Amino acid sequence: MKKLLFVFCFLLPAIGFSQANIRISIDNQEDGTFYFCKYIGAKTFVLDTLMSKNGMIQYKSKTKLPEGIYLIKNDKNYPVTEVLVAKKQRFTVKINDIDNWSTYKVKGCAKETKIYYQLMAKVHETEANIAALESEEGYHPENWKKVDSLKKDLDNFEESLRINKKDAFINTVISSLKRHGMHDYWDDFPLNDARVITYPLIENKLETYFDNLYDDAKQINAEIDTLIAKAGDCVAVRDYLLWFFYIKYFNPKYMNLDDVYIHIVDDYFMQLDLPNVTSSMLNIMADRASYLENLKIGAKLPEIGDMYSIEASYIAVVFYDKSCQKCAKEGRILEETHERHPEMVIFPVEINSTDINNLLSKYDIQNTPMIYILDKDKHIIAKRIKAEQVELILNMD
């Protein structure tokens, strides 16, 4: 009985023991309210509200945090600093200058957190030096050699920071920082590790990569399929990628990429059981994908009013709202274009009508004004363009 009582008394203090106890001390930081936030890609979500005391910000929890990089914001929603959280979650970070990573000192058993700040200090120092050298290349063409040397030095330094520990988060971060050209851009990026969505790098890389691809729907769809395959069984990354692509290609940068949206919806959203995607959401997605099949570049715009009876080399179909100031401005520019190009007829369609819902969906009107340019056979040659771009389209055709 005494032995059992001893064991119980020994374990009792552990009941209130914090699994996560992260303290951030920042010199010359005024006390106030701070927010402890998690990343999902580049977006942040508040996990807890913290009050600093004597410059010390503290996050405590009886349960461990998922491994990742977390962000601390002040009461004005301004980012203050980041902290890498690995398996060891009881430590203190002493910061002399929040803008200088080399002043970040970690106390406690948090090796990966210490390494992260060393890594960031070297990365930011190297990037600043490279930017300075590249800005002078016009006067010093030989600077490319120094830049190349700095990049190799940084790569070697990053590799030296790896630790011999299975599934170490810092190793994932180091792998994700590898710099490649477009042909091997994703070679070292660990898309099968859910922790890569806990910091903004993945979103920055996706934006850079897909913004530099040619405006070719087939190529983009092939690249999307490749990245989804690289995520493998990592559902968190797969779902993140799908939503990233869905949002990016909902209203794409180029007007001939409707097939990308259709591919994402038909071959992924409609085939997978994704969390938080209701049947009504799927119906809306599927309906839009179906309408877009009829609104691709080269397709014949579905009949509206007496549009098909118009005989002209070009028709500018303009969906507008009479209460929309932008519509009025764009309308005046179109009229000026018509004066210079009488071969183009303007066909205005007011969406503020009893048929508004049908118009919005059938012609994929996401905002106003929405402009379609048709050829003499009513085939779409341009869409989702501004009025000042119409003349360029006419001159190019």
mmCIF file of C-alpha atoms in Angstrom:
data_model
loop_
_atom_site.group_PDB
_atom_site.id
_atom_site.type_symbol
_atom_site.label_atom_id
_atom_site.label_comp_id
_atom_site.label_asym_id
_atom_site.label_seq_id
_atom_site.Cartn_x
_atom_site.Cartn_y
_atom_site.Cartn_z
ATOM 1 C CA MET A 1 0.000 0.000 0.000
ATOM 2 C CA LYS A 2 2.855 2.336 0.899
ATOM 3 C CA LYS A 3 4.564 1.521 -2.410
ATOM 4 C CA LEU A 4 1.389 2.344 -4.358
ATOM 5 C CA LEU A 5 0.973 5.583 -2.437
ATOM 6 C CA PHE A 6 4.589 6.510 -3.198
ATOM 7 C CA VAL A 7 4.108 5.892 -6.919
ATOM 8 C CA PHE A 8 0.900 7.929 -6.963
ATOM 9 C CA CYS A 9 2.553 10.841 -5.149
ATOM 10 C CA PHE A 10 5.526 10.649 -7.508
ATOM 11 C CA LEU A 11 3.319 10.820 -10.583
ATOM 12 C CA LEU A 12 0.903 13.433 -9.255
ATOM 13 C CA PRO A 13 3.002 16.494 -10.201
ATOM 14 C CA ALA A 14 3.246 15.174 -13.763
ATOM 15 C CA ILE A 15 -0.506 15.521 -14.200
ATOM 16 C CA GLY A 16 -0.164 19.286 -14.516
ATOM 17 C CA PHE A 17 3.172 19.112 -16.366
ATOM 18 C CA SER A 18 3.120 21.118 -19.607
ATOM 19 C CA GLN A 19 4.045 19.088 -22.679
ATOM 20 C CA ALA A 20 4.646 22.350 -24.546
ATOM 21 C CA ASN A 21 6.266 25.301 -22.785
ATOM 22 C CA ILE A 22 7.739 27.780 -25.269
ATOM 23 C CA ARG A 23 9.108 31.065 -23.960
ATOM 24 C CA ILE A 24 10.171 33.904 -26.253
ATOM 25 C CA SER A 25 12.150 36.761 -24.688
ATOM 26 C CA ILE A 26 12.659 39.799 -26.938
ATOM 27 C CA ASP A 27 14.862 42.714 -25.931
ATOM 28 C CA ASN A 28 13.171 46.135 -25.959
ATOM 29 C CA GLN A 29 9.773 44.533 -26.660
ATOM 30 C CA GLU A 30 6.876 46.315 -24.992
ATOM 31 C CA ASP A 31 4.438 44.146 -23.055
ATOM 32 C CA GLY A 32 1.083 43.580 -24.665
ATOM 33 C CA THR A 33 -1.061 41.077 -26.525
ATOM 34 C CA PHE A 34 0.444 38.583 -28.939
ATOM 35 C CA TYR A 35 -0.994 35.790 -31.061
ATOM 36 C CA PHE A 36 0.497 32.328 -31.430
ATOM 37 C CA CYS A 37 -0.349 31.239 -34.972
ATOM 38 C CA LYS A 38 0.031 28.183 -37.158
ATOM 39 C CA TYR A 39 0.744 28.248 -40.870
ATOM 40 C CA ILE A 40 -1.125 26.383 -43.553
ATOM 41 C CA GLY A 41 0.982 27.332 -46.508
ATOM 42 C CA ALA A 42 1.216 31.129 -46.456
ATOM 43 C CA LYS A 43 -2.015 31.575 -44.511
ATOM 44 C CA THR A 44 -1.994 31.860 -40.728
ATOM 45 C CA PHE A 45 -4.547 30.875 -38.102
ATOM 46 C CA VAL A 46 -4.518 31.954 -34.459
ATOM 47 C CA LEU A 47 -4.057 29.100 -31.981
ATOM 48 C CA ASP A 48 -3.808 31.112 -28.790
ATOM 49 C CA THR A 49 -3.712 34.655 -27.418
ATOM 50 C CA LEU A 50 -0.673 35.392 -25.255
ATOM 51 C CA MET A 51 0.141 38.225 -22.873
ATOM 52 C CA SER A 52 3.797 39.201 -22.537
ATOM 53 C CA LYS A 53 5.295 40.102 -19.167
ATOM 54 C CA ASN A 54 8.648 41.866 -18.845
ATOM 55 C CA GLY A 55 9.297 41.129 -22.512
ATOM 56 C CA MET A 56 8.565 37.416 -22.140
ATOM 57 C CA ILE A 57 5.961 35.741 -24.349
ATOM 58 C CA GLN A 58 4.976 32.262 -23.251
ATOM 59 C CA TYR A 59 2.928 29.501 -24.821
ATOM 60 C CA LYS A 60 1.980 26.582 -22.565
ATOM 61 C CA SER A 61 -0.130 23.526 -23.249
ATOM 62 C CA LYS A 62 -0.724 20.164 -21.596
ATOM 63 C CA THR A 63 -0.633 18.572 -25.022
ATOM 64 C CA LYS A 64 2.153 18.691 -27.571
ATOM 65 C CA LEU A 65 1.917 20.840 -30.658
ATOM 66 C CA PRO A 66 2.113 19.197 -34.077
ATOM 67 C CA GLU A 67 5.620 19.659 -35.444
ATOM 68 C CA GLY A 68 5.889 22.702 -37.658
ATOM 69 C CA ILE A 69 6.954 26.307 -37.904
ATOM 70 C CA TYR A 70 4.773 28.697 -35.915
ATOM 71 C CA LEU A 71 4.390 32.459 -36.118
ATOM 72 C CA ILE A 72 4.018 35.035 -33.367
ATOM 73 C CA LYS A 73 2.119 38.205 -34.267
ATOM 74 C CA ASN A 74 1.554 41.357 -32.242
ATOM 75 C CA ASP A 75 -1.799 42.991 -31.512
ATOM 76 C CA LYS A 76 -1.602 44.879 -34.823
ATOM 77 C CA ASN A 77 -1.428 41.541 -36.677
ATOM 78 C CA TYR A 78 2.194 42.221 -37.610
ATOM 79 C CA PRO A 79 4.567 39.218 -37.716
ATOM 80 C CA VAL A 80 7.100 39.369 -34.889
ATOM 81 C CA THR A 81 9.051 36.127 -35.208
ATOM 82 C CA GLU A 82 8.897 32.457 -36.118
ATOM 83 C CA VAL A 83 9.680 29.411 -34.030
ATOM 84 C CA LEU A 84 10.344 25.879 -35.212
ATOM 85 C CA VAL A 85 8.630 23.328 -33.007
ATOM 86 C CA ALA A 86 9.911 19.759 -33.224
ATOM 87 C CA LYS A 87 9.449 16.904 -30.745
ATOM 88 C CA LYS A 88 11.206 18.759 -27.887
ATOM 89 C CA GLN A 89 8.809 21.533 -26.916
ATOM 90 C CA ARG A 90 10.144 22.927 -23.627
ATOM 91 C CA PHE A 91 12.622 25.699 -24.393
ATOM 92 C CA THR A 92 13.325 29.427 -24.275
ATOM 93 C CA VAL A 93 14.339 31.667 -27.186
ATOM 94 C CA LYS A 94 16.268 34.803 -26.269
ATOM 95 C CA ILE A 95 16.204 37.410 -29.027
ATOM 96 C CA ASN A 96 18.381 40.506 -29.044
ATOM 97 C CA ASP A 97 17.210 41.808 -32.449
ATOM 98 C CA ILE A 98 14.161 40.281 -34.147
ATOM 99 C CA ASP A 99 15.501 41.337 -37.569
ATOM 100 C CA ASN A 100 18.815 39.545 -37.039
ATOM 101 C CA TRP A 101 18.525 35.759 -36.893
ATOM 102 C CA SER A 102 22.072 35.423 -35.570
ATOM 103 C CA THR A 103 20.960 37.033 -32.281
ATOM 104 C CA TYR A 104 18.454 34.229 -31.590
ATOM 105 C CA LYS A 105 19.709 32.019 -28.753
ATOM 106 C CA VAL A 106 17.882 28.871 -27.629
ATOM 107 C CA LYS A 107 18.061 27.474 -24.111
ATOM 108 C CA GLY A 108 16.703 24.052 -23.334
ATOM 109 C CA CYS A 109 16.616 20.687 -25.057
ATOM 110 C CA ALA A 110 15.526 21.885 -28.505
ATOM 111 C CA LYS A 111 18.325 21.027 -30.911
ATOM 112 C CA GLU A 112 16.233 21.367 -34.054
ATOM 113 C CA THR A 113 14.994 24.816 -33.019
ATOM 114 C CA LYS A 114 18.597 25.947 -32.469
ATOM 115 C CA ILE A 115 19.595 24.629 -35.884
ATOM 116 C CA TYR A 116 16.645 26.373 -37.527
ATOM 117 C CA TYR A 117 17.833 29.793 -36.351
ATOM 118 C CA GLN A 118 21.394 29.030 -37.496
ATOM 119 C CA LEU A 119 19.966 28.018 -40.855
ATOM 120 C CA MET A 120 17.850 31.165 -41.208
ATOM 121 C CA ALA A 121 20.775 33.400 -40.232
ATOM 122 C CA LYS A 122 22.956 31.880 -42.956
ATOM 123 C CA VAL A 123 20.179 31.899 -45.579
ATOM 124 C CA HIS A 124 19.307 35.572 -45.029
ATOM 125 C CA GLU A 125 22.955 36.657 -44.916
ATOM 126 C CA THR A 126 23.718 34.789 -48.138
ATOM 127 C CA GLU A 127 20.622 36.055 -49.941
ATOM 128 C CA ALA A 128 21.509 39.651 -49.012
ATOM 129 C CA ASN A 129 25.055 39.204 -50.336
ATOM 130 C CA ILE A 130 23.820 37.584 -53.538
ATOM 131 C CA ALA A 131 21.306 40.397 -54.135
ATOM 132 C CA ALA A 132 24.081 42.976 -53.704
ATOM 133 C CA LEU A 133 26.376 41.175 -56.131
ATOM 134 C CA GLU A 134 23.623 40.670 -58.734
ATOM 135 C CA SER A 135 22.705 44.364 -58.579
ATOM 136 C CA GLU A 136 26.284 45.202 -59.630
ATOM 137 C CA GLU A 137 26.580 42.663 -62.471
ATOM 138 C CA GLY A 138 26.116 45.427 -65.025
ATOM 139 C CA TYR A 139 29.408 46.945 -63.852
ATOM 140 C CA HIS A 140 31.058 43.729 -62.690
ATOM 141 C CA PRO A 141 30.069 40.830 -65.003
ATOM 142 C CA GLU A 142 32.439 38.515 -63.130
ATOM 143 C CA ASN A 143 30.178 38.707 -60.073
ATOM 144 C CA TRP A 144 28.359 35.594 -61.261
ATOM 145 C CA LYS A 145 31.339 33.562 -60.072
ATOM 146 C CA LYS A 146 31.031 35.002 -56.570
ATOM 147 C CA VAL A 147 27.280 34.374 -56.619
ATOM 148 C CA ASP A 148 27.830 30.776 -57.660
ATOM 149 C CA SER A 149 30.401 30.340 -54.893
ATOM 150 C CA LEU A 150 28.000 31.744 -52.290
ATOM 151 C CA LYS A 151 25.245 29.383 -53.413
ATOM 152 C CA LYS A 152 27.534 26.365 -53.150
ATOM 153 C CA ASP A 153 28.746 27.492 -49.743
ATOM 154 C CA LEU A 154 25.151 27.847 -48.550
ATOM 155 C CA ASP A 155 24.247 24.421 -49.887
ATOM 156 C CA ASN A 156 27.200 22.847 -48.066
ATOM 157 C CA PHE A 157 26.319 24.675 -44.863
ATOM 158 C CA GLU A 158 22.709 23.464 -45.033
ATOM 159 C CA GLU A 159 23.853 19.886 -45.526
ATOM 160 C CA SER A 160 26.185 20.185 -42.531
ATOM 161 C CA LEU A 161 23.194 21.018 -40.325
ATOM 162 C CA ARG A 162 21.365 17.760 -40.978
ATOM 163 C CA ILE A 163 21.053 15.521 -37.946
ATOM 164 C CA ASN A 164 21.202 11.749 -37.788
ATOM 165 C CA LYS A 165 17.712 11.297 -36.460
ATOM 166 C CA LYS A 166 14.853 9.480 -38.128
ATOM 167 C CA ASP A 167 12.077 11.824 -39.330
ATOM 168 C CA ALA A 168 13.839 14.937 -37.957
ATOM 169 C CA PHE A 169 11.778 17.972 -38.946
ATOM 170 C CA ILE A 170 14.856 20.136 -39.509
ATOM 171 C CA ASN A 171 15.994 17.702 -42.217
ATOM 172 C CA THR A 172 12.646 18.202 -43.959
ATOM 173 C CA VAL A 173 13.114 21.982 -43.809
ATOM 174 C CA ILE A 174 16.640 21.702 -45.238
ATOM 175 C CA SER A 175 15.427 19.478 -48.092
ATOM 176 C CA SER A 176 12.641 21.918 -48.927
ATOM 177 C CA LEU A 177 15.158 24.759 -49.297
ATOM 178 C CA LYS A 178 17.071 23.085 -52.129
ATOM 179 C CA ARG A 179 17.358 25.383 -55.126
ATOM 180 C CA HIS A 180 16.913 23.951 -58.624
ATOM 181 C CA GLY A 181 16.066 25.017 -62.129
ATOM 182 C CA MET A 182 12.665 24.463 -63.685
ATOM 183 C CA HIS A 183 13.566 20.985 -64.985
ATOM 184 C CA ASP A 184 14.336 19.577 -61.506
ATOM 185 C CA TYR A 185 12.505 22.125 -59.384
ATOM 186 C CA TRP A 186 10.698 19.576 -57.182
ATOM 187 C CA ASP A 187 13.372 16.882 -56.997
ATOM 188 C CA ASP A 188 14.299 17.362 -53.325
ATOM 189 C CA PHE A 189 11.079 18.902 -52.075
ATOM 190 C CA PRO A 190 9.465 16.394 -49.641
ATOM 191 C CA LEU A 191 5.864 16.592 -50.783
ATOM 192 C CA ASN A 192 5.119 13.326 -48.973
ATOM 193 C CA ASP A 193 5.801 14.994 -45.603
ATOM 194 C CA ALA A 194 2.769 16.764 -44.102
ATOM 195 C CA ARG A 195 5.034 19.169 -42.215
ATOM 196 C CA VAL A 196 5.932 21.060 -45.416
ATOM 197 C CA ILE A 197 2.551 22.797 -45.329
ATOM 198 C CA THR A 198 3.340 24.288 -41.899
ATOM 199 C CA TYR A 199 5.378 27.107 -43.421
ATOM 200 C CA PRO A 200 4.923 29.413 -46.437
ATOM 201 C CA LEU A 201 7.709 28.015 -48.617
ATOM 202 C CA ILE A 202 5.475 25.486 -50.354
ATOM 203 C CA GLU A 203 3.045 28.177 -51.487
ATOM 204 C CA ASN A 204 5.849 30.460 -52.654
ATOM 205 C CA LYS A 205 7.408 27.631 -54.666
ATOM 206 C CA LEU A 206 4.072 26.658 -56.210
ATOM 207 C CA GLU A 207 3.302 30.232 -57.247
ATOM 208 C CA THR A 208 6.772 30.736 -58.735
ATOM 209 C CA TYR A 209 6.765 27.448 -60.595
ATOM 210 C CA PHE A 210 3.285 27.594 -62.099
ATOM 211 C CA ASP A 211 3.552 31.293 -62.955
ATOM 212 C CA ASN A 212 6.608 30.439 -65.039
ATOM 213 C CA LEU A 213 4.989 27.595 -66.961
ATOM 214 C CA TYR A 214 3.753 28.269 -70.459
ATOM 215 C CA ASP A 215 0.043 28.982 -70.782
ATOM 216 C CA ASP A 216 -0.594 25.428 -71.937
ATOM 217 C CA ALA A 217 -3.413 23.599 -70.154
ATOM 218 C CA LYS A 218 -2.087 20.138 -71.066
ATOM 219 C CA GLN A 219 1.347 20.884 -69.626
ATOM 220 C CA ILE A 220 -0.107 22.418 -66.470
ATOM 221 C CA ASN A 221 -2.421 19.431 -65.954
ATOM 222 C CA ALA A 222 0.530 17.057 -66.376
ATOM 223 C CA GLU A 223 2.537 19.012 -63.781
ATOM 224 C CA ILE A 224 -0.399 18.976 -61.375
ATOM 225 C CA ASP A 225 -0.709 15.208 -61.752
ATOM 226 C CA THR A 226 3.023 14.799 -61.107
ATOM 227 C CA LEU A 227 2.914 16.777 -57.866
ATOM 228 C CA ILE A 228 -0.206 14.996 -56.618
ATOM 229 C CA ALA A 229 1.559 11.699 -57.287
ATOM 230 C CA LYS A 230 4.653 12.899 -55.384
ATOM 231 C CA ALA A 231 2.459 13.551 -52.337
ATOM 232 C CA GLY A 232 1.718 9.821 -52.333
ATOM 233 C CA ASP A 233 -0.229 8.727 -49.264
ATOM 234 C CA CYS A 234 0.202 12.099 -47.546
ATOM 235 C CA VAL A 235 -3.420 13.210 -47.637
ATOM 236 C CA ALA A 236 -2.721 16.561 -45.928
ATOM 237 C CA VAL A 237 -0.344 17.677 -48.689
ATOM 238 C CA ARG A 238 -2.529 16.198 -51.436
ATOM 239 C CA ASP A 239 -5.550 18.142 -50.203
ATOM 240 C CA TYR A 240 -3.502 21.314 -49.771
ATOM 241 C CA LEU A 241 -2.290 21.034 -53.368
ATOM 242 C CA LEU A 242 -5.789 20.421 -54.701
ATOM 243 C CA TRP A 243 -7.211 23.492 -53.006
ATOM 244 C CA PHE A 244 -4.220 25.582 -54.092
ATOM 245 C CA PHE A 245 -4.752 24.588 -57.737
ATOM 246 C CA TYR A 246 -8.510 24.974 -57.501
ATOM 247 C CA ILE A 247 -8.191 28.563 -56.264
ATOM 248 C CA LYS A 248 -5.353 29.456 -58.648
ATOM 249 C CA TYR A 249 -7.184 28.233 -61.739
ATOM 250 C CA PHE A 250 -10.688 29.262 -60.775
ATOM 251 C CA ASN A 251 -10.011 32.543 -62.569
ATOM 252 C CA PRO A 252 -6.678 31.817 -64.272
ATOM 253 C CA LYS A 253 -4.107 34.352 -65.370
ATOM 254 C CA TYR A 254 -4.543 33.305 -68.988
ATOM 255 C CA MET A 255 -7.898 32.912 -70.694
ATOM 256 C CA ASN A 256 -7.186 29.573 -72.389
ATOM 257 C CA LEU A 257 -6.744 27.527 -69.207
ATOM 258 C CA ASP A 258 -10.311 26.408 -68.532
ATOM 259 C CA ASP A 259 -9.229 22.803 -69.056
ATOM 260 C CA VAL A 260 -7.112 23.063 -65.911
ATOM 261 C CA TYR A 261 -10.127 23.869 -63.749
ATOM 262 C CA ILE A 262 -12.153 21.135 -65.469
ATOM 263 C CA HIS A 263 -9.351 18.607 -64.868
ATOM 264 C CA ILE A 264 -9.043 19.481 -61.172
ATOM 265 C CA VAL A 265 -12.784 19.173 -60.626
ATOM 266 C CA ASP A 266 -13.543 16.133 -62.792
ATOM 267 C CA ASP A 267 -10.464 14.045 -62.014
ATOM 268 C CA TYR A 268 -9.889 14.927 -58.370
ATOM 269 C CA PHE A 269 -12.712 16.638 -56.497
ATOM 270 C CA MET A 270 -15.362 14.439 -58.079
ATOM 271 C CA GLN A 271 -13.319 11.256 -57.571
ATOM 272 C CA LEU A 272 -11.958 11.700 -54.035
ATOM 273 C CA ASP A 273 -13.676 11.850 -50.678
ATOM 274 C CA LEU A 274 -12.244 15.176 -49.529
ATOM 275 C CA PRO A 275 -12.945 16.523 -46.035
ATOM 276 C CA ASN A 276 -15.229 19.554 -45.696
ATOM 277 C CA VAL A 277 -16.439 19.219 -49.288
ATOM 278 C CA THR A 278 -20.202 18.806 -49.229
ATOM 279 C CA SER A 279 -22.377 17.356 -51.959
ATOM 280 C CA SER A 280 -23.801 20.816 -52.674
ATOM 281 C CA MET A 281 -20.258 22.176 -53.148
ATOM 282 C CA LEU A 282 -19.453 19.329 -55.499
ATOM 283 C CA ASN A 283 -22.610 20.034 -57.495
ATOM 284 C CA ILE A 284 -21.603 23.676 -57.904
ATOM 285 C CA MET A 285 -18.095 22.673 -58.991
ATOM 286 C CA ALA A 286 -19.386 20.093 -61.441
ATOM 287 C CA ASP A 287 -21.947 22.507 -62.926
ATOM 288 C CA ARG A 288 -19.267 25.129 -63.492
ATOM 289 C CA ALA A 289 -16.937 22.593 -65.088
ATOM 290 C CA SER A 290 -19.793 21.603 -67.406
ATOM 291 C CA TYR A 291 -20.529 25.214 -68.385
ATOM 292 C CA LEU A 292 -16.831 25.907 -69.007
ATOM 293 C CA GLU A 293 -16.786 23.140 -71.618
ATOM 294 C CA ASN A 294 -19.039 25.417 -73.696
ATOM 295 C CA LEU A 295 -17.041 28.571 -72.977
ATOM 296 C CA LYS A 296 -13.527 27.588 -73.976
ATOM 297 C CA ILE A 297 -11.530 29.615 -76.460
ATOM 298 C CA GLY A 298 -12.713 28.496 -79.890
ATOM 299 C CA ALA A 299 -16.139 27.354 -78.696
ATOM 300 C CA LYS A 300 -19.311 28.977 -79.981
ATOM 301 C CA LEU A 301 -20.804 31.205 -77.307
ATOM 302 C CA PRO A 302 -24.255 29.926 -76.301
ATOM 303 C CA GLU A 303 -27.069 31.993 -77.772
ATOM 304 C CA ILE A 304 -28.280 34.986 -75.798
ATOM 305 C CA GLY A 305 -30.985 37.325 -77.032
ATOM 306 C CA ASP A 306 -30.676 38.013 -80.760
ATOM 307 C CA MET A 307 -26.874 37.845 -80.757
ATOM 308 C CA TYR A 308 -26.759 35.137 -83.423
ATOM 309 C CA SER A 309 -28.570 37.426 -85.868
ATOM 310 C CA ILE A 310 -25.793 40.025 -85.735
ATOM 311 C CA GLU A 311 -23.531 40.119 -88.760
ATOM 312 C CA ALA A 312 -20.149 41.597 -87.937
ATOM 313 C CA SER A 313 -16.484 40.658 -88.097
ATOM 314 C CA TYR A 314 -16.324 40.842 -84.323
ATOM 315 C CA ILE A 315 -18.798 41.066 -81.472
ATOM 316 C CA ALA A 316 -17.939 42.305 -77.987
ATOM 317 C CA VAL A 317 -20.460 40.704 -75.663
ATOM 318 C CA VAL A 318 -20.427 42.713 -72.439
ATOM 319 C CA PHE A 319 -22.208 41.473 -69.322
ATOM 320 C CA TYR A 320 -22.681 44.473 -67.048
ATOM 321 C CA ASP A 321 -24.527 45.818 -64.038
ATOM 322 C CA LYS A 322 -25.901 49.328 -64.491
ATOM 323 C CA SER A 323 -25.011 50.189 -60.893
ATOM 324 C CA CYS A 324 -21.371 49.197 -61.464
ATOM 325 C CA GLN A 325 -19.060 52.205 -61.938
ATOM 326 C CA LYS A 326 -16.325 50.039 -63.402
ATOM 327 C CA CYS A 327 -18.814 48.794 -66.009
ATOM 328 C CA ALA A 328 -19.526 52.371 -67.071
ATOM 329 C CA LYS A 329 -15.813 53.147 -67.388
ATOM 330 C CA GLU A 330 -15.109 49.977 -69.373
ATOM 331 C CA GLY A 331 -18.137 50.718 -71.550
ATOM 332 C CA ARG A 332 -16.732 54.118 -72.529
ATOM 333 C CA ILE A 333 -13.406 52.522 -73.493
ATOM 334 C CA LEU A 334 -15.245 49.944 -75.622
ATOM 335 C CA GLU A 335 -17.166 52.695 -77.391
ATOM 336 C CA GLU A 336 -13.884 54.433 -78.221
ATOM 337 C CA THR A 337 -12.512 51.151 -79.545
ATOM 338 C CA HIS A 338 -15.648 50.682 -81.648
ATOM 339 C CA GLU A 339 -15.125 54.103 -83.215
ATOM 340 C CA ARG A 340 -11.651 53.040 -84.327
ATOM 341 C CA HIS A 341 -12.847 49.558 -85.255
ATOM 342 C CA PRO A 342 -16.363 49.782 -86.696
ATOM 343 C CA GLU A 343 -16.069 46.132 -87.734
ATOM 344 C CA MET A 344 -16.688 45.296 -84.062
ATOM 345 C CA VAL A 345 -20.241 45.472 -82.722
ATOM 346 C CA ILE A 346 -20.884 45.889 -78.997
ATOM 347 C CA PHE A 347 -23.600 43.606 -77.612
ATOM 348 C CA PRO A 348 -24.437 44.679 -74.021
ATOM 349 C CA VAL A 349 -26.204 42.264 -71.651
ATOM 350 C CA GLU A 350 -27.516 43.581 -68.351
ATOM 351 C CA ILE A 351 -27.221 40.943 -65.646
ATOM 352 C CA ASN A 352 -29.446 42.890 -63.277
ATOM 353 C CA SER A 353 -32.529 41.056 -64.483
ATOM 354 C CA THR A 354 -34.926 38.279 -63.593
ATOM 355 C CA ASP A 355 -32.681 35.842 -65.423
ATOM 356 C CA ILE A 356 -29.616 36.781 -63.368
ATOM 357 C CA ASN A 357 -28.878 33.337 -61.885
ATOM 358 C CA ASN A 358 -29.014 31.642 -65.262
ATOM 359 C CA LEU A 359 -26.794 34.292 -66.814
ATOM 360 C CA LEU A 360 -24.198 34.156 -64.046
ATOM 361 C CA SER A 361 -23.754 30.413 -64.291
ATOM 362 C CA LYS A 362 -24.331 29.793 -67.987
ATOM 363 C CA TYR A 363 -21.782 32.410 -69.027
ATOM 364 C CA ASP A 364 -19.476 32.015 -66.001
ATOM 365 C CA ILE A 365 -19.800 35.611 -64.862
ATOM 366 C CA GLN A 366 -17.695 35.917 -61.700
ATOM 367 C CA ASN A 367 -17.622 39.734 -61.705
ATOM 368 C CA THR A 368 -18.667 42.645 -63.875
ATOM 369 C CA PRO A 369 -18.015 43.713 -66.468
ATOM 370 C CA MET A 370 -17.406 40.376 -68.179
ATOM 371 C CA ILE A 371 -16.282 40.722 -71.792
ATOM 372 C CA TYR A 372 -16.303 38.068 -74.509
ATOM 373 C CA ILE A 373 -14.863 38.797 -77.957
ATOM 374 C CA LEU A 374 -16.391 36.682 -80.740
ATOM 375 C CA ASP A 375 -15.474 36.263 -84.377
ATOM 376 C CA LYS A 376 -17.989 36.489 -87.222
ATOM 377 C CA ASP A 377 -19.135 32.899 -86.568
ATOM 378 C CA LYS A 378 -19.734 33.653 -82.848
ATOM 379 C CA HIS A 379 -16.710 31.627 -81.725
ATOM 380 C CA ILE A 380 -14.912 32.894 -78.614
ATOM 381 C CA ILE A 381 -11.505 34.376 -79.403
ATOM 382 C CA ALA A 382 -10.993 36.158 -76.073
ATOM 383 C CA LYS A 383 -12.668 36.427 -72.690
ATOM 384 C CA ARG A 384 -12.136 37.747 -69.155
ATOM 385 C CA ILE A 385 -10.207 40.698 -70.550
ATOM 386 C CA LYS A 386 -10.250 44.412 -69.806
ATOM 387 C CA ALA A 387 -11.729 46.874 -72.271
ATOM 388 C CA GLU A 388 -8.328 48.375 -73.051
ATOM 389 C CA GLN A 389 -7.125 44.934 -74.178
ATOM 390 C CA VAL A 390 -9.855 44.534 -76.791
ATOM 391 C CA GLU A 391 -8.075 46.605 -79.440
ATOM 392 C CA LEU A 392 -4.935 44.520 -79.014
ATOM 393 C CA ILE A 393 -6.997 41.359 -79.587
ATOM 394 C CA LEU A 394 -8.543 42.851 -82.751
ATOM 395 C CA ASN A 395 -5.152 43.852 -84.104
ATOM 396 C CA MET A 396 -3.671 40.426 -83.415
ATOM 397 C CA ASP A 397 -6.494 38.362 -84.934
#
